[in-house]
XYZ file of N, CA and C in Angstrom:
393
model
N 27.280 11.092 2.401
C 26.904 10.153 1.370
C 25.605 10.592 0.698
N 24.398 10.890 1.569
C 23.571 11.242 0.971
C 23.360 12.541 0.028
N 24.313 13.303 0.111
C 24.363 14.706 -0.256
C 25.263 14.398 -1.718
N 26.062 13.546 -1.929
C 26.862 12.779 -2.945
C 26.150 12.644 -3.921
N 24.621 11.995 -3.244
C 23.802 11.401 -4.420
C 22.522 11.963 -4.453
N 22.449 13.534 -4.150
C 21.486 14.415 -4.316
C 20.500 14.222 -3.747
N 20.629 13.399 -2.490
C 19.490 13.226 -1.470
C 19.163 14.518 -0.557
N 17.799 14.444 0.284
C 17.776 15.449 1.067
C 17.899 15.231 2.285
N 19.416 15.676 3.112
C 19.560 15.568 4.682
C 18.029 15.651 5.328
N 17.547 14.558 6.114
C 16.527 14.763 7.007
C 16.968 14.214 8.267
N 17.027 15.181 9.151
C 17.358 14.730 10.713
C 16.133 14.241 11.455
N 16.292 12.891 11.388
C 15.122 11.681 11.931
C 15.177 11.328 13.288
N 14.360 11.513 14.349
C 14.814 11.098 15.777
C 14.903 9.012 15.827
N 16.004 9.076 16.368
C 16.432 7.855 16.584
C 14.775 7.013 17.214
N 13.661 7.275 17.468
C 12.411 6.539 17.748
C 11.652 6.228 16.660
N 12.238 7.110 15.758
C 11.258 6.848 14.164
C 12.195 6.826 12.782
N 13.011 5.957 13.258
C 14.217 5.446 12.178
C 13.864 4.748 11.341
N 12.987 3.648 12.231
C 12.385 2.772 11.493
C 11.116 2.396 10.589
N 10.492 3.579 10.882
C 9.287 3.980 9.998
C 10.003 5.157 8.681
N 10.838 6.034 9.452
C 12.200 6.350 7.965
C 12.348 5.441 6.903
N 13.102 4.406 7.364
C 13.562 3.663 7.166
C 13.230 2.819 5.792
N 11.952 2.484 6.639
C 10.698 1.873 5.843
C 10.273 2.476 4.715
N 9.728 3.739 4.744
C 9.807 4.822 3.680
C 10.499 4.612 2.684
N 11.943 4.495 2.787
C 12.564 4.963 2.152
C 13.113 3.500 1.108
N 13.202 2.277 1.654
C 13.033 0.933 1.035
C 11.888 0.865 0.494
N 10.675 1.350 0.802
C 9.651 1.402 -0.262
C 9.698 2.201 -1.409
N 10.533 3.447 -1.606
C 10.619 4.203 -2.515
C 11.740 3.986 -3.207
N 12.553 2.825 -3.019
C 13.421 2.420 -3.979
C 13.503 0.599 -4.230
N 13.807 0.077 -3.261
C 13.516 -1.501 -3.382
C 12.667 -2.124 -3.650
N 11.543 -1.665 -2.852
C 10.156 -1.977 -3.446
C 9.468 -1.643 -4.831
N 10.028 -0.797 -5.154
C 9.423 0.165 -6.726
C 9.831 -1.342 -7.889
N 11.438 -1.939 -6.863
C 11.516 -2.689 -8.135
C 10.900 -3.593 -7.750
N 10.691 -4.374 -6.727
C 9.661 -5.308 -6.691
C 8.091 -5.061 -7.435
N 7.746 -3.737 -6.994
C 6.466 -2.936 -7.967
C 6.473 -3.534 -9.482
N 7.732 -3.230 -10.131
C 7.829 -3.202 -11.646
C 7.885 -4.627 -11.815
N 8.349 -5.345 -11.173
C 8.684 -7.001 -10.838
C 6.893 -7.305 -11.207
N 5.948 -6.860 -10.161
C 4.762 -7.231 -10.455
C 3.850 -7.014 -11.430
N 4.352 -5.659 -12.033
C 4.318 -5.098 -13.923
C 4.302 -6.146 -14.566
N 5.464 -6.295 -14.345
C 6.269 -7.629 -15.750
C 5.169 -8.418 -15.720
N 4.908 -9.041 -14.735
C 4.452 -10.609 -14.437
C 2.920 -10.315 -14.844
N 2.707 -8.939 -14.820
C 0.841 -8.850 -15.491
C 1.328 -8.651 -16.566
N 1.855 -8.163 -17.513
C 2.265 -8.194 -18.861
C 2.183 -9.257 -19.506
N 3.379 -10.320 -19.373
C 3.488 -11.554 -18.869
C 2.145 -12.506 -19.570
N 1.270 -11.455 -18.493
C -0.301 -12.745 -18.684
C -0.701 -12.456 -19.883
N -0.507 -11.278 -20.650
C -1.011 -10.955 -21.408
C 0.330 -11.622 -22.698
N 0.964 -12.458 -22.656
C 2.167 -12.723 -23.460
C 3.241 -12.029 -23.731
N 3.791 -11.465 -22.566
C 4.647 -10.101 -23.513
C 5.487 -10.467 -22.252
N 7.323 -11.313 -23.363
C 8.096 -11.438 -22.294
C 8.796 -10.914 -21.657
N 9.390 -11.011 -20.994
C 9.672 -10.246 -19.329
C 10.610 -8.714 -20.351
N 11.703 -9.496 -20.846
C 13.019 -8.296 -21.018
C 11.477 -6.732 -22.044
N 10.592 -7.756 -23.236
C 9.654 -6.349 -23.522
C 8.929 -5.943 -22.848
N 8.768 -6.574 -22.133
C 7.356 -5.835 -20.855
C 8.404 -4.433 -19.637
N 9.374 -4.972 -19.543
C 10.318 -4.303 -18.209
C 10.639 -2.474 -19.599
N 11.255 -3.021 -20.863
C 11.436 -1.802 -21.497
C 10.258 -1.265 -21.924
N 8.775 -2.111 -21.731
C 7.609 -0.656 -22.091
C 7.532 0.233 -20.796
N 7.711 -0.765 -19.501
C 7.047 -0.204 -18.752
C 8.051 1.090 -17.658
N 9.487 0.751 -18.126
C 9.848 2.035 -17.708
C 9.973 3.336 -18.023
N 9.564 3.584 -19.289
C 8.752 4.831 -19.699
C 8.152 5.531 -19.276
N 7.124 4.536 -18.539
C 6.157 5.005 -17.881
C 6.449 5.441 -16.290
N 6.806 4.316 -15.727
C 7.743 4.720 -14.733
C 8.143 6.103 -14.606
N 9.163 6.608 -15.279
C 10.165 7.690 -15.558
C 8.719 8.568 -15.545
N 7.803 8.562 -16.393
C 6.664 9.910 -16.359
C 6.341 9.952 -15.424
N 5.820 8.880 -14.422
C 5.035 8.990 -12.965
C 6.042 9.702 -12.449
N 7.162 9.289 -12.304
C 8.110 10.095 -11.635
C 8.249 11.862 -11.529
N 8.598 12.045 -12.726
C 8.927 13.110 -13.209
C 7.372 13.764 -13.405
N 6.017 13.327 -13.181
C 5.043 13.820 -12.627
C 4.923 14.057 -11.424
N 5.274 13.170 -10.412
C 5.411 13.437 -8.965
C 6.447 14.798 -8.802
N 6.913 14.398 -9.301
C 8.213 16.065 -8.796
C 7.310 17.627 -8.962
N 6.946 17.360 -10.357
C 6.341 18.465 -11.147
C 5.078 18.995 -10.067
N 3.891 17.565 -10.231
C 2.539 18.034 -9.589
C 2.603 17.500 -8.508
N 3.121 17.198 -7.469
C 2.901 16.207 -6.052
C 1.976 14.930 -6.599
N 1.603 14.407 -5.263
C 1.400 13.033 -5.583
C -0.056 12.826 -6.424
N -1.235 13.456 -5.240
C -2.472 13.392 -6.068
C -2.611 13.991 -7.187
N -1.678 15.241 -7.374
C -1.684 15.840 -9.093
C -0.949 14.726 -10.214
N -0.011 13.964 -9.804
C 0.318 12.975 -10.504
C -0.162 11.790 -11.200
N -1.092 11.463 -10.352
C -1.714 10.351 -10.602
C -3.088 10.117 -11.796
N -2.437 9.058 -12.492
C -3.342 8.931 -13.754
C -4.074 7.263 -13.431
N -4.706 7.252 -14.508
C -5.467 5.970 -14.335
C -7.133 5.651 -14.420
N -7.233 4.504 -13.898
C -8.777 4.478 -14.007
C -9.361 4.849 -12.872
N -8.419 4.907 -11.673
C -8.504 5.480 -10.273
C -9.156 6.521 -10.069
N -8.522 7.887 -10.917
C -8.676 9.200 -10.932
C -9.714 9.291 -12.087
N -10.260 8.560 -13.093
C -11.438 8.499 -13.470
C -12.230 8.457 -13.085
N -12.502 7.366 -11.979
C -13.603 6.598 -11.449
C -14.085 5.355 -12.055
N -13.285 4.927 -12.983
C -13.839 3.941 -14.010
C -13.721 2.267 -13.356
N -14.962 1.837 -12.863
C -14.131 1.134 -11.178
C -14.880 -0.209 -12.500
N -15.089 -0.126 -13.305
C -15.355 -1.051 -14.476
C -14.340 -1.701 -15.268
N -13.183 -0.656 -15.135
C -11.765 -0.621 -15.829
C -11.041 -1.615 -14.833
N -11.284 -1.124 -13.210
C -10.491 -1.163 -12.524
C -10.932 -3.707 -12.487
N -11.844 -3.102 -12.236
C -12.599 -4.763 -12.272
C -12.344 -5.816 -13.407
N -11.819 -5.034 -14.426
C -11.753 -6.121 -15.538
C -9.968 -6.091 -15.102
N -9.142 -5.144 -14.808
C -7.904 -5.420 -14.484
C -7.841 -6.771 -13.160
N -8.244 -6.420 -12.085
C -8.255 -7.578 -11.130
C -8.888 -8.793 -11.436
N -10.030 -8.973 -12.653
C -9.909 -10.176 -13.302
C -8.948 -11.136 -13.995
N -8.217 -9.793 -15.127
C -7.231 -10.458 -15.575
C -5.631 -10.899 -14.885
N -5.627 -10.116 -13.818
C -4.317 -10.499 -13.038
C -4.252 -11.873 -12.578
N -2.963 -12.517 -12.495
C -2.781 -13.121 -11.834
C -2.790 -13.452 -10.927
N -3.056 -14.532 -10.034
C -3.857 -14.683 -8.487
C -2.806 -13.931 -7.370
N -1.880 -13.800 -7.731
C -0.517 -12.982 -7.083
C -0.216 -12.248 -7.419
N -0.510 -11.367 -8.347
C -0.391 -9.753 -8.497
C -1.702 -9.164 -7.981
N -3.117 -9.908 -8.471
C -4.589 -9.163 -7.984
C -4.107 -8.873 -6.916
N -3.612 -9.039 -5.277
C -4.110 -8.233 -4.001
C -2.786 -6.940 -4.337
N -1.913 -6.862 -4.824
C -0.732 -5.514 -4.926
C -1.704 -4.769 -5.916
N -2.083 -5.042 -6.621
C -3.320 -4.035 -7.903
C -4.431 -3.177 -6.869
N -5.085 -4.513 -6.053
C -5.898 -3.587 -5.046
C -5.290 -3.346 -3.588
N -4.504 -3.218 -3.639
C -3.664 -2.519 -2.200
C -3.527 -1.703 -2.755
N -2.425 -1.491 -4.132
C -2.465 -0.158 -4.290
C -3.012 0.702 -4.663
N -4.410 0.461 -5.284
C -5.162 1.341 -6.271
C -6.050 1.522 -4.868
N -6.337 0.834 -3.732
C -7.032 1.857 -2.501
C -6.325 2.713 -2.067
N -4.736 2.223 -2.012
C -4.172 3.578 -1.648
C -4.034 5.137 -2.406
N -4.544 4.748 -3.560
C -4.229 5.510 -4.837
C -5.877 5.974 -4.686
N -6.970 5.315 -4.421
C -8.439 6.013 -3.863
C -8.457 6.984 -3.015
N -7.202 6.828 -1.865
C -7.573 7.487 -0.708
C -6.899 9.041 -1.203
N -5.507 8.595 -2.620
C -5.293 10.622 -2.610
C -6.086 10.677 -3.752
N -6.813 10.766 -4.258
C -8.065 11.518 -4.779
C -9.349 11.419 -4.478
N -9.500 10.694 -3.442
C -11.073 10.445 -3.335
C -12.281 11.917 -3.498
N -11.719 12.919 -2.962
C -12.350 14.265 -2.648
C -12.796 14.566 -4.042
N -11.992 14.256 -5.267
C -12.156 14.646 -6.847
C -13.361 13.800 -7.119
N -13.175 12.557 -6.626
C -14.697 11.826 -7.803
C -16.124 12.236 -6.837
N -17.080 11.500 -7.975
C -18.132 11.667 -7.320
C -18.415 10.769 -6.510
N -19.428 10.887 -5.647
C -19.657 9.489 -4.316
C -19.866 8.725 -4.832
N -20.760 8.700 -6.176
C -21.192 6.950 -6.871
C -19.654 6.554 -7.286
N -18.642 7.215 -7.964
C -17.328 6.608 -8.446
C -16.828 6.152 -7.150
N -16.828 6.979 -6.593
C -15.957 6.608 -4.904
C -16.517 5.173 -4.576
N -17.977 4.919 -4.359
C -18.603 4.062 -3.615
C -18.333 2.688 -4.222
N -18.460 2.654 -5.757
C -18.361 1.689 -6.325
C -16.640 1.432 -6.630
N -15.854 2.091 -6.686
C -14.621 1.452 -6.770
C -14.395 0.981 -5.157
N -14.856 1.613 -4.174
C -14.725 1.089 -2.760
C -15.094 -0.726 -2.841
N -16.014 -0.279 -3.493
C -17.092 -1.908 -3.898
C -15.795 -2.848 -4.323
N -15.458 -2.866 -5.529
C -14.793 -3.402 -6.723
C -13.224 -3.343 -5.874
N -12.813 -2.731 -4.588
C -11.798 -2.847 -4.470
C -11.383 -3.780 -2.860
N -12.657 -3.943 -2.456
C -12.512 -4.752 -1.276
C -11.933 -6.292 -1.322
């Protein structure tokens, strides 16, 4: 089945199926829950669901097709990989009280693959702005 749909056979020991597993519902089920939480910041900004879902898979599709190209930390754009933790602060203002903690869950996780690129004051202060 997986070979059907251009997946890559990985032989997983039956003790870590479930961290597999996990992986792998995050990189597809969750993405749409991800875009789910797109919409709904769009949303705040007035932009209803069906135009917010067709700007934002555009973008989508580039992250993607950046990940393939450059791996993950070469992929990644944003105010993250700026350091612009000013950018990042006026975004978790404007979110909604239920999208702000997925914005900063993921943008620390998104700190931790570039951190080595910024400087310690960018590092320190988005650390700040992201707690």
């Amino acid at each position: 089945m997986a070979e059907d749909v251009k997946l890559e056979v990985i032989e997983v020991p039956e003790a870590h199926r479930a961290a597999y597993h996990a992986g792998a519902v995050m990189s597809a089920g969750l993405v749409v829950a991800l875009a789910d939480a797109a919409v709904a910041a769009l949303g705040t900004a007035g932009i209803a669901p069906d135009a917010a879902l067709r700007a934002l898979l555009p973008l989508m599709r580039s992250a993607l097709r950046g990940m393939e190209a450059r791996g993950l930390a070469g992929s990644l754009t944003g105010p993250i990989v700026r350091g612009d933790a000013g950018v990042v602060g006026a975004h978790l203002d404007a979110l909604p009280d239920d999208i702000a903690p997925i914005y900063r869950l993921l943008s620390r996780r998104a700190l931790e693959l570039v951190s080595e690129r910024l400087s310690p004051e960018s590092r320190a202060a988005l650390e700040k702005r992201l707690r």
